[in-house]
Amino acid sequence: MAGFVAIVLAAGKGTRMKSALPKVLHEVGGKPMVNHVLESAKASGAIRNILVIGFGKEKVREVIGNEAEYAVQEEQLGTGHAVLTAQELLADYTGTVMVLCGDTPLLEDRVLAKLLQEHQSAGASATVLTAMMPDPTGYGRVIRDGKGRVRKIVEQKDASPEELLVREINTGIYCFESKALFASLNGITCDNAQGEYYLTDVIGMLVGKEEKVWAVTADDHQQTMGVNSRAQMAEAESILRKRKLARLMDDGVTIMDPNSTFIDGEVSIAPDVVIYPFTWLEGKTSIGTGSVIGPNVRLTDTVVGENVTMHFTYGHECQVGDSVTVGPYVHLRPGTVLAERVKIGNFVEVKNTNVGIGSKIPHLSYVGDTDMGAGVNIGSGTITVNYDGTHKHRTIIEDNAFIGCNSNLVAPVTVGQGAYIAAGSTITKDVPSDALGVARSRQNNIADWTKKYKG
Ligand code: UD1
Ligand code: CA
């Protein structure tokens, strides 16, 4: 199978989204809609992706970067005009062009591969991907002759009452032979109900020139669903989410309640992980085998090792080692790296901190900008005082140190190996290894004070 160049149309505003953001940049399944399309095109053999941009073009370039080449359509004069803007980039190209829309995030590469395969093996000049719709309203209709051959595509607004009865619609996805496409495109007019240059007119023109026009019907009309509104976006999101969960379950992951589990497309989860309800796994998160995640966990771009137990936790841009336990009510902020067998629990916040093997921060603490060794015990209520109002400073807690409850460690400060900090201390000076740091006033008991007080 020869490769092809993809032209993805994405210049429209997406008026019905009622958004300042170009429609194709709205995210479903954890990434912009248009990324789904570009990735499917690549996976089905696209050698180049050309994105036609217009509305919000700077923003689109910024987000998509070098995932595509760009053709700019300054004014949105119609889909045919949009494809023409890519002509210059294809001046020397003579192979197959696949035209796609940027707002069909449910499209899978297998459908595109089938379209390409049928187009090339039929030796057609154009092949339309069609779908049978329960309700075809709004779509262009595929008009065939008595022998089943495609004759033309008619837009809803230009269709006759009989044509409107046709349930086979144009999905807006096609393969063309480049030369035939541009030869016809340069001849289209905007003489129609919408005053636009329709790409769909090319089909009728090729038929008129007795060129071979072919059609492939998608087996599942969901694949080509275009997203035009927030309601359709929610529908697409839920379909993508279901697909992802189905793949994970096929691969050996237990999902207790798919209806309350939200996992982005790029997340990877090993077999024999159990996901409890109300869990969000986002971005480039990964989970190692044997881990039990949730209920109520949200992780973004976080790497979780094997046999981790985590519940009621929000973690972002962190690394969690094997056999760690986290939760309940924990916030792991960016730059947190937990080594094996660490325990973090009960109302603890950790930020930009390395926690060594087997160390424990079990209750009510804030630990930030800290390098902590192995076997450390952090008493309840410990705070690293890392910010002086201008600068952040680091705290170093060496192996096997024991920090008593309700201590403040005023950074920069080092607690040496095996040192103890007395409960309630505010430590402002380094504590040598094996020393006891006490930084609070001594207790004084006044005998019979209560009797005197109450008279
Ligand atoms: C188009 C098809 C219709 C098909 C439907 C499938 C035409 C004339 N009609 O209709 O047969 O059933 O898609 O969804 O092609 N775009 C541009 N520049 C423009 C106009 C559109 O880049 O000047 C982009 C839009 O951003 C969008 C795509 O092309 O991604 C489709 O445009 P849209 O206006 O939604 O076409 P439809 O009217 O839905
Ligand atoms: Ca559309």
Tab-separated table of C-alpha atoms in Angstrom, residues 303 317-321 324 332-340 342 344 350-357 370 372:
chain	number	residue	atom	x	y	z
A	303	VAL	CA	4.671	7.577	37.589
A	317	GLU	CA	4.204	15.447	38.257
A	318	CYS	CA	5.487	13.013	40.891
A	319	GLN	CA	7.188	9.650	41.128
A	320	VAL	CA	5.945	7.046	43.538
A	321	GLY	CA	8.186	4.024	44.170
A	324	VAL	CA	4.517	2.871	48.805
A	332	LEU	CA	1.712	15.183	46.274
A	333	ARG	CA	2.935	18.247	44.401
A	334	PRO	CA	5.381	18.509	41.491
A	335	GLY	CA	8.893	17.239	42.052
A	336	THR	CA	7.943	14.752	44.755
A	337	VAL	CA	9.907	11.509	44.494
A	338	LEU	CA	8.978	8.761	46.938
A	339	ALA	CA	11.381	5.806	47.185
A	340	GLU	CA	10.300	2.227	47.926
A	342	VAL	CA	7.536	5.104	51.866
A	344	ILE	CA	2.484	9.123	53.382
A	350	VAL	CA	4.665	17.004	50.008
A	351	LYS	CA	6.328	19.234	47.422
A	352	ASN	CA	9.594	19.119	45.471
A	353	THR	CA	10.972	16.583	47.916
A	354	ASN	CA	12.889	13.317	47.836
A	355	VAL	CA	11.749	10.836	50.457
A	356	GLY	CA	14.173	7.929	51.016
A	357	ILE	CA	13.457	4.223	51.322
A	370	THR	CA	13.439	18.614	51.323
A	372	MET	CA	15.113	13.063	53.193
